[in-house]
mmCIF file of C-alpha atoms (C1' of nucleotides) in Angstrom:
data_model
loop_
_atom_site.group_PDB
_atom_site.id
_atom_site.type_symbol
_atom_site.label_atom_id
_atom_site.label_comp_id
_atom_site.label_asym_id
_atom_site.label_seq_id
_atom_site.Cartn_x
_atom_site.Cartn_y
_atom_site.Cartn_z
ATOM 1 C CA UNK H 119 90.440 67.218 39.615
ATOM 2 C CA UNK H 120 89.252 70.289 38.452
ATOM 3 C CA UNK H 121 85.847 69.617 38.801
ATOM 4 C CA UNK H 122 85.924 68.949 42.660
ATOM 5 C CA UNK H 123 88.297 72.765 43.145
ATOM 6 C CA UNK H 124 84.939 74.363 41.248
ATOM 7 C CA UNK H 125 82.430 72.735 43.428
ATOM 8 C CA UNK H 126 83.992 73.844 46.527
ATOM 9 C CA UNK H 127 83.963 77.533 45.524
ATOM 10 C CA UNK H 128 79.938 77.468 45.272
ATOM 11 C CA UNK H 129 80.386 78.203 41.709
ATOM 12 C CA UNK H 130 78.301 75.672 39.252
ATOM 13 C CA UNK H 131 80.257 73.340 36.753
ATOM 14 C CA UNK H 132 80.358 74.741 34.021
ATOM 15 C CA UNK H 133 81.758 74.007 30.470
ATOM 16 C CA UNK H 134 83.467 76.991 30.136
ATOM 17 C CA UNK H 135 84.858 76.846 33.600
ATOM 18 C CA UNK H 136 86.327 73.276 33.386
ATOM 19 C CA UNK H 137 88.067 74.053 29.870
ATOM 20 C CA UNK H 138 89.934 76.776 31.461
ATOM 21 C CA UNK H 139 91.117 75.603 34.190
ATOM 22 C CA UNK H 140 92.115 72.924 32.132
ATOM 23 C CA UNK H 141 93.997 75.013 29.637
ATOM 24 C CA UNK H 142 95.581 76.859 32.652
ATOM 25 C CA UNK H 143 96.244 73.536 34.070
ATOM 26 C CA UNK H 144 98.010 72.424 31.380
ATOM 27 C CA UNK H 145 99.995 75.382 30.012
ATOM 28 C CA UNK H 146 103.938 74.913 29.282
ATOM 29 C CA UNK H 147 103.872 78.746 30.612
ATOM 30 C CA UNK H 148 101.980 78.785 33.425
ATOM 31 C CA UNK H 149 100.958 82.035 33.049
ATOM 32 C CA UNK H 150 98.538 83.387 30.661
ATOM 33 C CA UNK H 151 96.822 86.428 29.852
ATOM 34 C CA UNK H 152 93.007 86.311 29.589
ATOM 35 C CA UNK H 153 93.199 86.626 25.639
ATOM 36 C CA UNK H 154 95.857 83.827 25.555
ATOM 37 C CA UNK H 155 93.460 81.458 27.265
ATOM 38 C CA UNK H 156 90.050 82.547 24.619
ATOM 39 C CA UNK H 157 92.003 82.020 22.009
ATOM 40 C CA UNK H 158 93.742 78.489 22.801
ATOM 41 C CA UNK H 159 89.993 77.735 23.801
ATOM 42 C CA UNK H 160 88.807 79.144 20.534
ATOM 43 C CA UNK H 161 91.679 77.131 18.280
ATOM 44 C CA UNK H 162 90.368 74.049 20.665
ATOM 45 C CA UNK H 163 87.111 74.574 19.175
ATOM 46 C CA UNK H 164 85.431 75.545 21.749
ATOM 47 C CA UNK H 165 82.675 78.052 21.685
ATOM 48 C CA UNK H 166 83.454 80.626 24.504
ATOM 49 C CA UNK H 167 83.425 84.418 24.884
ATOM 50 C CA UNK H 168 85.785 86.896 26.004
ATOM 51 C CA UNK H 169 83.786 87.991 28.557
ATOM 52 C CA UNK H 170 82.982 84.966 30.151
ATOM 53 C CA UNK H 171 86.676 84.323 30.488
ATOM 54 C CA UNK H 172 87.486 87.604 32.108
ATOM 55 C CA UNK H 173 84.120 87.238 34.203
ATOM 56 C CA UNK H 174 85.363 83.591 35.261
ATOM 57 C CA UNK H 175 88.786 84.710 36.211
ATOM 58 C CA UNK H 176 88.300 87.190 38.560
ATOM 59 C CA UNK H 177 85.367 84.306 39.907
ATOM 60 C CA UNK H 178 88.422 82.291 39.761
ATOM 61 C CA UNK H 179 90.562 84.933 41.784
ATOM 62 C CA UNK H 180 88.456 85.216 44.287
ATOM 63 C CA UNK H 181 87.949 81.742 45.486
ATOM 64 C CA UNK H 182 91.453 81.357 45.632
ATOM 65 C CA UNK H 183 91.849 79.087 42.543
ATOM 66 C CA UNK H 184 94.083 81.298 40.722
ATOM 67 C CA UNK H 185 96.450 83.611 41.164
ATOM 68 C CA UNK H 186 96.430 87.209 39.159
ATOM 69 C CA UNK H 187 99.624 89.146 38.759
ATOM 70 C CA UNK H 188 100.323 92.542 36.419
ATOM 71 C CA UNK H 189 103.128 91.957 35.436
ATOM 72 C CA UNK H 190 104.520 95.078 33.066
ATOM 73 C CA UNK H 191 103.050 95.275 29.844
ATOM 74 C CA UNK H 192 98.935 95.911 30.291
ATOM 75 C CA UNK H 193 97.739 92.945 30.589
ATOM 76 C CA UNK H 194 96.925 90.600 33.810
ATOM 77 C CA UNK H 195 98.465 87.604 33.470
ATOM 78 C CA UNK H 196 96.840 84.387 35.316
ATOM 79 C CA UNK H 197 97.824 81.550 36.981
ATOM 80 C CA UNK H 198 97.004 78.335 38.876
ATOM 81 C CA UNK H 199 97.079 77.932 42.543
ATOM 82 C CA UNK H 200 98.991 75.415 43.602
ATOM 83 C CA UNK H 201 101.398 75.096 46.203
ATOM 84 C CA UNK H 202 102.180 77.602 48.410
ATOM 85 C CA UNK H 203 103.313 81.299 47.833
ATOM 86 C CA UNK H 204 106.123 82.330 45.766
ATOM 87 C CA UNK H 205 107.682 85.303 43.717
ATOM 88 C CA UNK H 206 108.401 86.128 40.313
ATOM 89 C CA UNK H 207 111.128 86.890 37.827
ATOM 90 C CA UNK H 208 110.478 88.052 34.614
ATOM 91 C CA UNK H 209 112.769 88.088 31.246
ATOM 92 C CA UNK H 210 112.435 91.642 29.862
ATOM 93 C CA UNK H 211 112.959 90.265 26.622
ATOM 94 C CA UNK H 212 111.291 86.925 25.978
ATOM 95 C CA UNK H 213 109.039 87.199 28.598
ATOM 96 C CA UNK H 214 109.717 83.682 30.372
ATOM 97 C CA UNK H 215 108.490 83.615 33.848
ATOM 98 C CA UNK H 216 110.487 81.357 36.428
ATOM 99 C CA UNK H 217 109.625 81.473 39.800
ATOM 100 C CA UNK H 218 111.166 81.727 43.204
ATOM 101 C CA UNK H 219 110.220 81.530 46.750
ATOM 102 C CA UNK H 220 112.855 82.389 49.387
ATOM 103 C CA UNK H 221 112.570 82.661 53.164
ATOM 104 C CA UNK H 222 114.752 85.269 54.558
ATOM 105 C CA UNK H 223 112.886 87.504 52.087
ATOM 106 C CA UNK H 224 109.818 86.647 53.514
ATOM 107 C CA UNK H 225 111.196 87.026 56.748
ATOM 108 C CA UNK H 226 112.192 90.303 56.553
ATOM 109 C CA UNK H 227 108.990 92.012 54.921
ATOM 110 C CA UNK H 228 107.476 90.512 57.618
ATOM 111 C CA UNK H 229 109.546 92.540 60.179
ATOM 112 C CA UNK H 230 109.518 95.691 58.042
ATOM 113 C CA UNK H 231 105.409 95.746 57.924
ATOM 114 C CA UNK H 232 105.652 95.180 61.570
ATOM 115 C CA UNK H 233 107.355 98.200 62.093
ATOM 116 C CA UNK H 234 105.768 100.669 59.791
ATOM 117 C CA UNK H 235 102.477 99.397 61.929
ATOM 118 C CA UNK H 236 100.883 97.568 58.818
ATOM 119 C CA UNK H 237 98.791 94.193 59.202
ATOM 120 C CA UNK H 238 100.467 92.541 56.145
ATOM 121 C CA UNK H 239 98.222 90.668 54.143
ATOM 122 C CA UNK H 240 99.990 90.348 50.568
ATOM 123 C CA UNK H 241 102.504 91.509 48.887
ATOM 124 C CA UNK H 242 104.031 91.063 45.390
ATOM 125 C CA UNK H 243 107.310 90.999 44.692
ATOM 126 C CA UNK H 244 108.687 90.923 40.969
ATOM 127 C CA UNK H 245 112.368 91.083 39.088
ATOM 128 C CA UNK H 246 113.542 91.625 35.092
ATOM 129 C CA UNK H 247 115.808 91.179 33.877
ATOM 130 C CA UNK H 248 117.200 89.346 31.348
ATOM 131 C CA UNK H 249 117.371 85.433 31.373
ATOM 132 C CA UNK H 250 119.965 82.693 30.185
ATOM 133 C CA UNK H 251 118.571 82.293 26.790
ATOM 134 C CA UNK H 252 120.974 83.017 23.636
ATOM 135 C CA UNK H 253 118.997 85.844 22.653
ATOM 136 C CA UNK H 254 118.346 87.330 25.619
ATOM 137 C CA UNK H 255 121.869 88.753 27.396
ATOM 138 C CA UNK H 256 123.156 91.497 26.206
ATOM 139 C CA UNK H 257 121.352 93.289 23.766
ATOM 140 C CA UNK H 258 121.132 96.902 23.881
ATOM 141 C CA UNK H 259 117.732 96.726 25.222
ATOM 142 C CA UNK H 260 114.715 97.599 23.737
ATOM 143 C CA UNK H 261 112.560 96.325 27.024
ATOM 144 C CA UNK S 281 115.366 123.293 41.207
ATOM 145 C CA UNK S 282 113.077 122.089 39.049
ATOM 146 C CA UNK S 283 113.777 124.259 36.375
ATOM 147 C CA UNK S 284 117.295 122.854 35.814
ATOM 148 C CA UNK S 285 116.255 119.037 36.731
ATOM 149 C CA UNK S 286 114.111 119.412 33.263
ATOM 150 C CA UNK S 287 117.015 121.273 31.148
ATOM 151 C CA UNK S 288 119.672 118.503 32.085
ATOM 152 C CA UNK S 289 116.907 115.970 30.436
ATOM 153 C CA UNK S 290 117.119 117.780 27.119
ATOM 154 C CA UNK S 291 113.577 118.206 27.379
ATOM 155 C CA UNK S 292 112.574 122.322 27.166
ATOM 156 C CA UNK S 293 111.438 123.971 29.950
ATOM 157 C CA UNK S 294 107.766 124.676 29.403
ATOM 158 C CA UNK S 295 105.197 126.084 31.415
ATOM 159 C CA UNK S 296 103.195 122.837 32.153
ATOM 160 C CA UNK S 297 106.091 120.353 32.738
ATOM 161 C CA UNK S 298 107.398 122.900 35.835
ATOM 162 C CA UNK S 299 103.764 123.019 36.802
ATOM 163 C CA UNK S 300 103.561 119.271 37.332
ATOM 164 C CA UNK S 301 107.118 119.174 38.548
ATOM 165 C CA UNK S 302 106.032 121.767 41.615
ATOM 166 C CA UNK S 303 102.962 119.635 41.513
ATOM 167 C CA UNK S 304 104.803 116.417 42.441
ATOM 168 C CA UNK S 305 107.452 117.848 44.367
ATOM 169 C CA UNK S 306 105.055 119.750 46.977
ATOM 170 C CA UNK S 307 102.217 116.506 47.019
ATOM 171 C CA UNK S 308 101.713 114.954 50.876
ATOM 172 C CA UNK S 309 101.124 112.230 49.158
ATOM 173 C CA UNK S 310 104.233 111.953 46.590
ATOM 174 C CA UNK S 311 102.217 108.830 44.606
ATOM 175 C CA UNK S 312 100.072 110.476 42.132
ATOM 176 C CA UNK S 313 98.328 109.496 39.720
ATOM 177 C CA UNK S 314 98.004 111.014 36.205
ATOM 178 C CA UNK S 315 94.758 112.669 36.492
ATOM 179 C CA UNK S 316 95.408 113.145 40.394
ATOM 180 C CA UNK S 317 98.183 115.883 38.960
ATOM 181 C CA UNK S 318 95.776 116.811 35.834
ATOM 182 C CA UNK S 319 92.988 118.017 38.122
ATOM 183 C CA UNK S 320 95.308 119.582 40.882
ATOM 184 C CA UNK S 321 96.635 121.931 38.144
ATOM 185 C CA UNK S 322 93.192 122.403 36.217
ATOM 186 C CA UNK S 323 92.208 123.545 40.197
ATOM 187 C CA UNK S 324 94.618 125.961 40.231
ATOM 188 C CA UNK S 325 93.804 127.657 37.269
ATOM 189 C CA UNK S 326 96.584 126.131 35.115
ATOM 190 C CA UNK S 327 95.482 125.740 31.485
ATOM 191 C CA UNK S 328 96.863 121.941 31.050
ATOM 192 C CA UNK S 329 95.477 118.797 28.727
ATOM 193 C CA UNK S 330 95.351 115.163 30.295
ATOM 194 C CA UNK S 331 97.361 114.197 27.322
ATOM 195 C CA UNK S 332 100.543 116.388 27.813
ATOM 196 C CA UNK S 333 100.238 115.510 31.534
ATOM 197 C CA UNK S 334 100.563 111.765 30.202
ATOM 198 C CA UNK S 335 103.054 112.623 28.105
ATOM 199 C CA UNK S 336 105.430 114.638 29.840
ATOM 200 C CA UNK S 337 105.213 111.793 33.029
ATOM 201 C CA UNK S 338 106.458 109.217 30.247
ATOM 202 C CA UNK S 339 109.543 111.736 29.626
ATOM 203 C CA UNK S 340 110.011 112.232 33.085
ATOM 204 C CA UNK S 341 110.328 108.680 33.834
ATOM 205 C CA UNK S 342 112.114 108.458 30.528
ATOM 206 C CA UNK S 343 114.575 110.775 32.391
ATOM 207 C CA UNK S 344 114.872 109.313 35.734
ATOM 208 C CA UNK S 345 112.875 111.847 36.942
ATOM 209 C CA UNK S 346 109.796 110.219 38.004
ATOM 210 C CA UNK S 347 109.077 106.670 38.723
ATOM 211 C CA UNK S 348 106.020 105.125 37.929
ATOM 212 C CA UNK S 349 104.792 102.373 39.974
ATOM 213 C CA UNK S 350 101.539 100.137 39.177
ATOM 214 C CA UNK S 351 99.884 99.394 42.274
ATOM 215 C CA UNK S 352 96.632 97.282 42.678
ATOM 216 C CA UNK S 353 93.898 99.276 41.205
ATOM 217 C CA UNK S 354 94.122 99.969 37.970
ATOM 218 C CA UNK S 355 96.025 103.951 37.493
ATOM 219 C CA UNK S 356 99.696 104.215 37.738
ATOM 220 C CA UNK S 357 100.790 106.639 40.204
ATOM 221 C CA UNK S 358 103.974 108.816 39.983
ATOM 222 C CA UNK S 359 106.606 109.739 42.218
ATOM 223 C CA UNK S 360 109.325 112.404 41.836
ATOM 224 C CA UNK S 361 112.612 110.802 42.049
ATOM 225 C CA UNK S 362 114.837 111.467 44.994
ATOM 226 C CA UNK S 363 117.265 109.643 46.798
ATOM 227 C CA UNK S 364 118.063 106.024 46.149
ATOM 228 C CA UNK S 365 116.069 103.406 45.454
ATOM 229 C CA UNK S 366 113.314 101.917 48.016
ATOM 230 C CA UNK S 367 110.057 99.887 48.140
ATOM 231 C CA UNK S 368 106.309 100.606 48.830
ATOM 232 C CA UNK S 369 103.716 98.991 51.553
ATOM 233 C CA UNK S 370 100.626 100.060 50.583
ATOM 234 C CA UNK S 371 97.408 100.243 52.675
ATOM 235 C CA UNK S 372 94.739 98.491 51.476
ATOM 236 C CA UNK S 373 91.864 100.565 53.178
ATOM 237 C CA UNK S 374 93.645 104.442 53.294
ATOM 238 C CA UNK S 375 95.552 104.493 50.043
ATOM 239 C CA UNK S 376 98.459 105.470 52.220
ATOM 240 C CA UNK S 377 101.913 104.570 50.878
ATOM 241 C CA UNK S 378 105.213 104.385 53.005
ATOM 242 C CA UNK S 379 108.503 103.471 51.614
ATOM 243 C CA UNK S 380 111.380 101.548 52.791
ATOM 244 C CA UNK S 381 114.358 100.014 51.613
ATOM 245 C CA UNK S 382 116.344 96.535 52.730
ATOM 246 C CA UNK S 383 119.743 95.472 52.355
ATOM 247 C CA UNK S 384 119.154 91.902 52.965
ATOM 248 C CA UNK S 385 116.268 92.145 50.890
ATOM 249 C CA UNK S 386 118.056 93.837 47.814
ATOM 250 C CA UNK S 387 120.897 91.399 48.505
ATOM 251 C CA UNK S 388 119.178 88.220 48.397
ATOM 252 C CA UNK S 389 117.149 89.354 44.741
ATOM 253 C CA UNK S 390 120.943 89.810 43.744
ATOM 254 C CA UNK S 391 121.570 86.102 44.680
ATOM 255 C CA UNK S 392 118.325 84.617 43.310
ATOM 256 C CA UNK S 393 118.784 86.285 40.098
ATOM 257 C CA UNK S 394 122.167 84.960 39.213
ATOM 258 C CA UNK S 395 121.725 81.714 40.610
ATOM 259 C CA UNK S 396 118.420 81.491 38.048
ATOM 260 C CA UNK S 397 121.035 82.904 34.959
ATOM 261 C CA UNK S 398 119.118 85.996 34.812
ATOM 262 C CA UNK S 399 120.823 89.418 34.811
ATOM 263 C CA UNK S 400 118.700 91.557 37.386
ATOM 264 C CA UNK S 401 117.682 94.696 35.740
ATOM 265 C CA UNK S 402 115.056 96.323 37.911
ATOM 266 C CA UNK S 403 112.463 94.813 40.410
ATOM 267 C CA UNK S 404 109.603 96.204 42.171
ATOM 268 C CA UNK S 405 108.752 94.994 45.222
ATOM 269 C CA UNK S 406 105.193 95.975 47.175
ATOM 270 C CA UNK S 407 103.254 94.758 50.345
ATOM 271 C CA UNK S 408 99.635 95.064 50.924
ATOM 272 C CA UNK S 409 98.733 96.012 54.594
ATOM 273 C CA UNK S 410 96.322 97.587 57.036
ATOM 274 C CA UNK S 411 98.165 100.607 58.476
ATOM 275 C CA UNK S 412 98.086 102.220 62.022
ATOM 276 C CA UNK S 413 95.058 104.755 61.259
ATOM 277 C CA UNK S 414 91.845 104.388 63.147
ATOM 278 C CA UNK S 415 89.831 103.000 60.708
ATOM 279 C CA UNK S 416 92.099 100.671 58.466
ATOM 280 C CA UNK S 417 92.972 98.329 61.132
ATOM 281 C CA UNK S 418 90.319 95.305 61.771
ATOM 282 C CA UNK S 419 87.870 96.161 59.007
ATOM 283 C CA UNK S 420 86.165 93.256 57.727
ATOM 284 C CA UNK S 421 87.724 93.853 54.574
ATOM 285 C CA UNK S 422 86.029 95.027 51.626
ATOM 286 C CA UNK S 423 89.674 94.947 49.680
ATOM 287 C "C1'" DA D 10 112.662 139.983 17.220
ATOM 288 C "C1'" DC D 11 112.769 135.517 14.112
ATOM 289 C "C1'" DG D 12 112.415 131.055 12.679
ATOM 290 C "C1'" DT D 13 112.908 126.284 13.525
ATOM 291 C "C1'" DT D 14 111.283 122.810 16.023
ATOM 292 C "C1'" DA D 15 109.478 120.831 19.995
ATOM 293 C "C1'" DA D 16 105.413 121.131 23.007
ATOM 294 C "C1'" DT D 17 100.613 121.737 23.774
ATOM 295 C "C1'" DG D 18 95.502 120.815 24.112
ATOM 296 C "C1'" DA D 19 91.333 118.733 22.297
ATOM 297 C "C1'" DG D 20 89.379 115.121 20.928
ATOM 298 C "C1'" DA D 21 89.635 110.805 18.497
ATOM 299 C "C1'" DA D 22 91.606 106.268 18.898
ATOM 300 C "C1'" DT D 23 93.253 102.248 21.198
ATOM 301 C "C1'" DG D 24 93.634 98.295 24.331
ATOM 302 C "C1'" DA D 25 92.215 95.964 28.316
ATOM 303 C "C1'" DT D 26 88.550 94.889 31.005
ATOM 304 C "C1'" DT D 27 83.726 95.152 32.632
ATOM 305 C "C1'" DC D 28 78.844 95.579 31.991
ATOM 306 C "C1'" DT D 29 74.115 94.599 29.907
ATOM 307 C "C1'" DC D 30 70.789 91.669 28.539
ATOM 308 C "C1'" DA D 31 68.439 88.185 26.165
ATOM 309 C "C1'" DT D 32 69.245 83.248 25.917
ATOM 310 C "C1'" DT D 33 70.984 78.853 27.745
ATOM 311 C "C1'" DC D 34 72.539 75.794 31.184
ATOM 312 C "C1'" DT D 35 72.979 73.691 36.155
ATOM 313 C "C1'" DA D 36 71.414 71.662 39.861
ATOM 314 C "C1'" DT D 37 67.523 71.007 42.637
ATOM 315 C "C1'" DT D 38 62.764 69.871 43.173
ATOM 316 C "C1'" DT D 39 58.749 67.350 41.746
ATOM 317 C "C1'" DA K 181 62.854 62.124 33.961
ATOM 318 C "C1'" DA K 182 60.329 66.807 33.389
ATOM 319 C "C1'" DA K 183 59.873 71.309 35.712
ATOM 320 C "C1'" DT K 184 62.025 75.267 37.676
ATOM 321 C "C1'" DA K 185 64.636 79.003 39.818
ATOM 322 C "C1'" DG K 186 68.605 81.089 39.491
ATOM 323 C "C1'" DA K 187 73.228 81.294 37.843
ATOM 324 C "C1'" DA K 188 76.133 81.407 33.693
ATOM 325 C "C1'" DT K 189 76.915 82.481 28.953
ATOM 326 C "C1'" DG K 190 78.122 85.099 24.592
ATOM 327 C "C1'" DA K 191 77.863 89.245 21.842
ATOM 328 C "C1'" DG K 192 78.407 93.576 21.675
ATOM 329 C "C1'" DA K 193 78.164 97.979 23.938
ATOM 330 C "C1'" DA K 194 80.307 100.581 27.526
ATOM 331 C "C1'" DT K 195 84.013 102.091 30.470
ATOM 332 C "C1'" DC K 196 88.630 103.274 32.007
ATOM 333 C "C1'" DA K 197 93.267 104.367 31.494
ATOM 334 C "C1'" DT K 198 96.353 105.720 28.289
ATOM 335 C "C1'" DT K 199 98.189 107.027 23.721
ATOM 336 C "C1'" DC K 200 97.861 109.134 19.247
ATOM 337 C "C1'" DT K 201 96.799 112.847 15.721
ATOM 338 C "C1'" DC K 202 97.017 117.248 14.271
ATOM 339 C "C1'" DA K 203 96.423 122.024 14.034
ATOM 340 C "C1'" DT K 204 98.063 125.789 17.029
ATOM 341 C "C1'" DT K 205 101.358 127.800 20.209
ATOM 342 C "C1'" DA K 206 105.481 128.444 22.773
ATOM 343 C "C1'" DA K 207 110.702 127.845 23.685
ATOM 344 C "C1'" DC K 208 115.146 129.385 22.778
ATOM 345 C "C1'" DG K 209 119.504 129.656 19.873
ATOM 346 C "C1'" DT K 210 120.673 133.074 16.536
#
DNA sequence: ACGTTAATGAGAATGATTCTCATTCTATTT
DNA sequence: AAATAGAATGAGAATCATTCTCATTAACGT
């Protein structure tokens, strides 16, 4: 329960704090934009402010609850942590966001860092292109 | 030459797009960012706005001439296209920025795109790191 | 050299995110 | 349960990167 992930990061309970992790918790997309999350709060009913969700987020971020990516387009999109690491693909048209996680990649950026002398300690790895949806192959692109 | 990299674009050959060209293509660095190039050129006595240097980088990359790349930290930085196509490991204390490129890496994205329907259009892939210098290896991290 | 048209520079405008600050809430102490 | 210290909140201002507007200037085919 969300309420037990809080406590553990030192930050208080809060209102605020448990409704959005909530709404992240319970998004079909999984990944949401600041905005997207104050105004599904909003329509909720709740009384929050856009700064305390940005402010809360990067709290979030920190403490390892959540996971920010920038995906192309401006804004930071967020997500829950849970489970281990994975990557991204991204549809350059509908913007559906299905994930991935595969080894030998892994693997191998582990060797390259090695040998270009870097301590790795993240990376992020991202593809578009253009997913399985009827409306999405094979249009003449306006990405 | 510059000069005829810009006249195969369509784009005219003006004063302050061969400026940030010879900007670019001279840079230790290579990754630039916008006002990185704006103030270089204002340095040397160039006569240059922050908006055309915006705008022409848009055309560039437009072009194929330039590739812009959004690493951690808010600017995008720039890099004159040349040679094939490669990937960044960034340092997270220096700035510095190597480049590499991965068959088995480009290879499996190829196979994880198809088998998730998507058709792969681009992909950026970036690792965060402590590189070999002195004082970026062992900090206690300030990141 | 001329004229059409694109390009430029300055500053305003925008969009995302962060900051400020007075007020409210949490969790801990009486 | 009331008191309290300090953190959290919401509103709006502020900031940062980037884009837009528009009057002026420069590029280049004729």
């Amino acid at each position: 329960m969300e309420n037990q992930d809080l406590r553990n990061t030192g930050l208080k309970v809060t209102v605020p704090r448990l409704k959005m992790l909530e709404c992240l918790g319970k998004a079909q997309d999984r990944h949401l934009t600041a905005e997207a999350i104050y105004r599904q709060l909003l329509e909720a009913g709740e009384e929050i402010g856009l700064a305390t969700v940005y402010r809360a987020l990067t709290q979030f971020e920190a403490a390892g609850l959540v996971t920010r990516h920038h995906f192309e387009g401006g804004q930071a999109v967020f997500e829950l942590e849970r489970g281990p690491h994975h990557d991204h693909i991204v549809c350059i048209h509908c913007g559906r966001v299905e994930e991935f996680y595969d080894e030998a990649i892994e693997k191998r950026q582990r060797a390259i860092a090695k040998k270009l002398g870097f301590i790795l300690r993240d990376h992020t790895l991202t593809m578009y292109g253009e997913c399985s949806r009827p409306n999405c192959q094979g249009q003449n692109d306006e990405s």
